[in-house]
Structure formats: structure tokens, C-alpha cells
């Protein structure tokens, strides 16, 4: 639970259960998902990480709804 940052080199292998598990990391502040392929569904799970400050999700395939979900993160400073 003390994990502050996670970098995944190939996030295409991550299941929705893995994204849901992120909420169990209350101190997560930085999440980098290379080759992410992240969609609105995964962003909805990521939006549960209230301490997240940096979110880097190249190759994400999100709509305005997905962006709206992460905009609710109170501490988010950087989104790429």
C-alpha cells in the first residue's frame, strides 16, 4: 500500500482487474502505462486513485467521457 509510482512497459497485457486493483494503493501518485491502449473503461478505474498526480498513458484510446473521469482527480497535475 506504500507504492508511490508504477511504470508498466507494456500495459496492453493488463486486465481490468489490474486496473481495479490500483484503488487499493492509496499513496499512488504517478502512473505510467507505456503502450497503454487505455480506454474509458480503464480510465474509470484509474479515476479511483485519489492521490494520483501524474498520469502518462501514450496510445490511449479515450473519449471525452474518459477524460471527464480523470478530470475529477483532485490532485492531478500532469496528464499526457
CSV table of N, CA and C in Angstrom, one decimal:
chain,number,residue,atom,x,y,z
A,1,UNK,N,0.8,-1.2,0.0
A,1,UNK,CA,0.0,0.0,0.0
A,1,UNK,C,0.9,1.3,0.0
A,2,UNK,N,2.1,1.1,0.1
A,2,UNK,CA,3.0,2.3,0.2
A,2,UNK,C,3.6,2.6,-1.2
A,3,UNK,N,3.1,2.0,-2.2
A,3,UNK,CA,3.6,2.2,-3.6
A,3,UNK,C,3.3,3.6,-4.0
A,4,UNK,N,4.3,4.4,-4.4
A,4,UNK,CA,4.0,5.8,-4.8
A,4,UNK,C,4.0,6.0,-6.3
A,5,UNK,N,4.7,5.0,-7.0
A,5,UNK,CA,4.7,5.1,-8.5
A,5,UNK,C,4.8,3.8,-9.1
A,6,UNK,N,4.2,3.7,-10.3
A,6,UNK,CA,4.2,2.4,-11.1
A,6,UNK,C,4.4,2.8,-12.5
A,7,UNK,N,5.3,2.0,-13.2
A,7,UNK,CA,5.6,2.2,-14.6
A,7,UNK,C,5.4,0.8,-15.2
A,8,UNK,N,4.6,0.7,-16.2
A,8,UNK,CA,4.3,-0.6,-16.9
A,8,UNK,C,4.8,-0.4,-18.3
A,9,UNK,N,5.7,-1.3,-18.7
A,9,UNK,CA,6.3,-1.1,-20.1
A,9,UNK,C,5.4,-1.5,-21.2
A,10,UNK,N,4.5,-2.5,-20.9
A,10,UNK,CA,3.5,-2.9,-21.9
A,10,UNK,C,2.2,-3.1,-21.2
A,11,UNK,N,1.4,-2.1,-21.2
A,11,UNK,CA,0.1,-2.1,-20.4
A,11,UNK,C,-1.0,-2.8,-21.2
A,12,UNK,N,-0.7,-3.2,-22.4
A,12,UNK,CA,-1.7,-4.0,-23.2
A,12,UNK,C,-2.0,-5.3,-22.5
A,13,UNK,N,-1.1,-5.8,-21.7
A,13,UNK,CA,-1.2,-7.1,-21.0
A,13,UNK,C,-2.0,-7.0,-19.7
A,14,UNK,N,-2.3,-5.8,-19.3
A,14,UNK,CA,-3.0,-5.5,-18.0
A,14,UNK,C,-4.5,-5.8,-18.2
A,15,UNK,N,-5.1,-6.5,-17.3
A,15,UNK,CA,-6.5,-6.8,-17.3
A,15,UNK,C,-7.3,-5.7,-16.5
A,16,UNK,N,-8.6,-5.7,-16.7
A,16,UNK,CA,-9.4,-4.7,-16.0
A,16,UNK,C,-9.3,-4.9,-14.5
A,17,UNK,N,-9.1,-6.2,-14.0
A,17,UNK,CA,-8.9,-6.4,-12.6
A,17,UNK,C,-7.6,-5.8,-12.1
A,18,UNK,N,-6.6,-5.7,-12.9
A,18,UNK,CA,-5.3,-5.0,-12.6
A,18,UNK,C,-5.6,-3.5,-12.4
A,19,UNK,N,-6.4,-2.9,-13.3
A,19,UNK,CA,-6.7,-1.5,-13.1
A,19,UNK,C,-7.6,-1.3,-11.9
A,20,UNK,N,-8.5,-2.2,-11.6
A,20,UNK,CA,-9.4,-2.0,-10.4
A,20,UNK,C,-8.5,-2.1,-9.1
A,21,UNK,N,-7.5,-2.9,-9.2
A,21,UNK,CA,-6.6,-3.1,-8.0
A,21,UNK,C,-5.8,-1.8,-7.6
A,22,UNK,N,-5.7,-0.9,-8.6
A,22,UNK,CA,-5.0,0.3,-8.3
A,22,UNK,C,-5.6,1.1,-7.2
A,23,UNK,N,-6.9,1.0,-7.1
A,23,UNK,CA,-7.6,1.7,-6.0
A,23,UNK,C,-7.1,1.3,-4.6
A,24,UNK,N,-6.5,0.1,-4.5
A,24,UNK,CA,-6.0,-0.4,-3.3
A,24,UNK,C,-4.7,0.2,-2.9
A,25,UNK,N,-4.2,1.1,-3.7
A,25,UNK,CA,-2.9,1.8,-3.5
A,25,UNK,C,-3.1,3.2,-3.2
A,26,UNK,N,-3.4,3.5,-1.9
A,26,UNK,CA,-3.8,4.9,-1.6
A,26,UNK,C,-2.8,6.0,-1.7
A,27,UNK,N,-1.5,5.5,-1.8
A,27,UNK,CA,-0.4,6.5,-2.0
A,27,UNK,C,0.1,6.6,-3.4
A,28,UNK,N,-0.6,6.0,-4.3
A,28,UNK,CA,-0.1,6.1,-5.7
A,28,UNK,C,-0.2,7.5,-6.3
A,29,UNK,N,0.9,8.0,-6.7
A,29,UNK,CA,1.0,9.4,-7.1
A,29,UNK,C,1.3,9.5,-8.6
A,30,UNK,N,2.0,8.5,-9.1
A,30,UNK,CA,2.5,8.6,-10.5
A,30,UNK,C,2.2,7.2,-11.2
A,31,UNK,N,1.5,7.3,-12.4
A,31,UNK,CA,1.2,6.1,-13.1
A,31,UNK,C,1.6,6.3,-14.6
A,32,UNK,N,2.5,5.4,-15.0
A,32,UNK,CA,3.0,5.5,-16.4
A,32,UNK,C,2.7,4.2,-17.1
A,33,UNK,N,1.8,4.2,-18.1
A,33,UNK,CA,1.4,3.0,-18.8
A,33,UNK,C,1.8,3.1,-20.2
A,34,UNK,N,3.0,2.6,-20.5
A,34,UNK,CA,3.5,2.6,-21.9
A,34,UNK,C,2.7,1.6,-22.7
A,35,UNK,N,2.6,1.9,-24.0
A,35,UNK,CA,1.8,1.1,-24.9
A,35,UNK,C,0.5,0.8,-24.3
A,36,UNK,N,-0.2,1.8,-23.8
A,36,UNK,CA,-1.3,1.6,-22.9
A,36,UNK,C,-2.6,1.0,-23.5
A,37,UNK,N,-3.0,1.6,-24.6
A,37,UNK,CA,-4.3,1.1,-25.2
A,37,UNK,C,-5.4,1.3,-24.2
A,38,UNK,N,-5.2,2.2,-23.3
A,38,UNK,CA,-6.2,2.5,-22.3
A,38,UNK,C,-7.5,3.1,-22.9
A,39,UNK,N,-8.7,2.6,-22.5
A,39,UNK,CA,-9.9,3.1,-22.9
A,39,UNK,C,-10.7,3.8,-21.8
A,40,UNK,N,-11.9,4.2,-22.0
A,40,UNK,CA,-12.7,4.9,-21.0
A,40,UNK,C,-12.9,3.9,-19.8
A,41,UNK,N,-13.0,2.6,-20.1
A,41,UNK,CA,-13.3,1.7,-19.0
A,41,UNK,C,-12.1,1.6,-18.0
A,42,UNK,N,-10.9,1.6,-18.5
A,42,UNK,CA,-9.7,1.6,-17.7
A,42,UNK,C,-9.6,3.0,-16.9
A,43,UNK,N,-9.9,4.0,-17.7
A,43,UNK,CA,-9.8,5.4,-17.0
A,43,UNK,C,-10.8,5.5,-15.9
A,44,UNK,N,-11.9,4.9,-16.0
A,44,UNK,CA,-12.9,4.9,-14.9
A,44,UNK,C,-12.3,4.3,-13.6
A,45,UNK,N,-11.5,3.2,-13.8
A,45,UNK,CA,-10.8,2.6,-12.7
A,45,UNK,C,-9.7,3.4,-12.1
A,46,UNK,N,-8.9,4.0,-13.0
A,46,UNK,CA,-7.8,4.9,-12.6
A,46,UNK,C,-8.4,6.1,-11.9
A,47,UNK,N,-9.5,6.6,-12.2
A,47,UNK,CA,-10.1,7.7,-11.6
A,47,UNK,C,-10.4,7.5,-10.1
A,48,UNK,N,-10.3,6.3,-9.6
A,48,UNK,CA,-10.4,5.9,-8.2
A,48,UNK,C,-9.2,6.2,-7.4
A,49,UNK,N,-8.1,6.6,-8.1
A,49,UNK,CA,-6.8,6.8,-7.4
A,49,UNK,C,-6.7,8.3,-7.0
A,50,UNK,N,-7.3,8.6,-5.8
A,50,UNK,CA,-7.5,10.0,-5.4
A,50,UNK,C,-6.2,10.8,-5.2
A,51,UNK,N,-5.1,10.1,-5.0
A,51,UNK,CA,-3.8,10.8,-4.8
A,51,UNK,C,-3.0,11.0,-6.0
A,52,UNK,N,-3.5,10.5,-7.1
A,52,UNK,CA,-2.7,10.5,-8.4
A,52,UNK,C,-2.4,11.9,-8.9
A,53,UNK,N,-1.1,12.2,-9.1
A,53,UNK,CA,-0.7,13.5,-9.6
A,53,UNK,C,-0.2,13.5,-11.0
A,54,UNK,N,0.3,12.4,-11.5
A,54,UNK,CA,0.9,12.3,-12.8
A,54,UNK,C,0.3,11.0,-13.5
A,55,UNK,N,-0.3,11.2,-14.6
A,55,UNK,CA,-0.8,10.1,-15.4
A,55,UNK,C,-0.3,10.2,-16.8
A,56,UNK,N,0.5,9.2,-17.2
A,56,UNK,CA,1.0,9.2,-18.6
A,56,UNK,C,0.5,7.9,-19.3
A,57,UNK,N,-0.3,8.1,-20.3
A,57,UNK,CA,-0.9,7.0,-21.0
A,57,UNK,C,-0.8,7.1,-22.5
A,58,UNK,N,0.4,7.0,-23.1
A,58,UNK,CA,0.5,7.1,-24.5
A,58,UNK,C,-0.3,6.0,-25.2
A,59,UNK,N,-0.8,6.3,-26.4
A,59,UNK,CA,-1.5,5.4,-27.2
A,59,UNK,C,-2.9,5.0,-26.6
A,60,UNK,N,-3.4,5.9,-25.7
A,60,UNK,CA,-4.7,5.7,-25.1
A,60,UNK,C,-5.8,6.0,-26.2
A,61,UNK,N,-6.9,5.3,-26.0
A,61,UNK,CA,-8.0,5.4,-26.9
A,61,UNK,C,-9.2,5.8,-26.1
A,62,UNK,N,-9.3,7.1,-25.8
A,62,UNK,CA,-10.3,7.6,-24.9
A,62,UNK,C,-11.2,8.6,-25.5
A,63,UNK,N,-12.4,8.7,-25.0
A,63,UNK,CA,-13.3,9.7,-25.5
A,63,UNK,C,-13.4,10.9,-24.5
A,64,UNK,N,-14.3,11.8,-24.7
A,64,UNK,CA,-14.5,12.9,-23.8
A,64,UNK,C,-14.9,12.4,-22.4
A,65,UNK,N,-15.7,11.3,-22.4
A,65,UNK,CA,-16.2,10.7,-21.2
A,65,UNK,C,-15.0,10.2,-20.3
A,66,UNK,N,-14.0,9.6,-20.9
A,66,UNK,CA,-12.9,9.1,-20.2
A,66,UNK,C,-12.1,10.3,-19.6
A,67,UNK,N,-11.9,11.3,-20.4
A,67,UNK,CA,-11.2,12.5,-20.0
A,67,UNK,C,-11.9,13.1,-18.8
A,68,UNK,N,-13.2,13.2,-18.9
A,68,UNK,CA,-14.0,13.7,-17.8
A,68,UNK,C,-13.8,13.0,-16.5
A,69,UNK,N,-13.7,11.7,-16.6
A,69,UNK,CA,-13.5,10.8,-15.4
A,69,UNK,C,-12.2,11.2,-14.7
A,70,UNK,N,-11.1,11.4,-15.4
A,70,UNK,CA,-9.8,11.7,-14.8
A,70,UNK,C,-9.7,13.2,-14.4
A,71,UNK,N,-10.5,14.0,-15.0
A,71,UNK,CA,-10.5,15.4,-14.6
A,71,UNK,C,-11.0,15.6,-13.2
A,72,UNK,N,-11.7,14.6,-12.7
A,72,UNK,CA,-12.3,14.6,-11.3
A,72,UNK,C,-11.2,14.3,-10.3
A,73,UNK,N,-10.0,13.8,-10.7
A,73,UNK,CA,-8.9,13.6,-9.8
A,73,UNK,C,-8.4,14.9,-9.2
A,74,UNK,N,-8.6,15.0,-7.9
A,74,UNK,CA,-8.4,16.3,-7.2
A,74,UNK,C,-6.9,16.8,-7.3
A,75,UNK,N,-6.0,15.9,-7.3
A,75,UNK,CA,-4.6,16.3,-7.3
A,75,UNK,C,-3.8,16.1,-8.6
A,76,UNK,N,-4.5,15.8,-9.6
A,76,UNK,CA,-3.9,15.6,-10.9
A,76,UNK,C,-3.2,16.8,-11.4
A,77,UNK,N,-1.9,16.8,-11.7
A,77,UNK,CA,-1.1,17.9,-12.2
A,77,UNK,C,-0.7,17.8,-13.6
A,78,UNK,N,-0.5,16.5,-14.0
A,78,UNK,CA,0.0,16.3,-15.4
A,78,UNK,C,-0.7,15.1,-16.0
A,79,UNK,N,-1.1,15.3,-17.2
A,79,UNK,CA,-1.8,14.2,-18.0
A,79,UNK,C,-1.2,14.2,-19.4
A,80,UNK,N,-0.7,13.1,-19.8
A,80,UNK,CA,0.0,13.0,-21.1
A,80,UNK,C,-0.4,11.7,-21.8
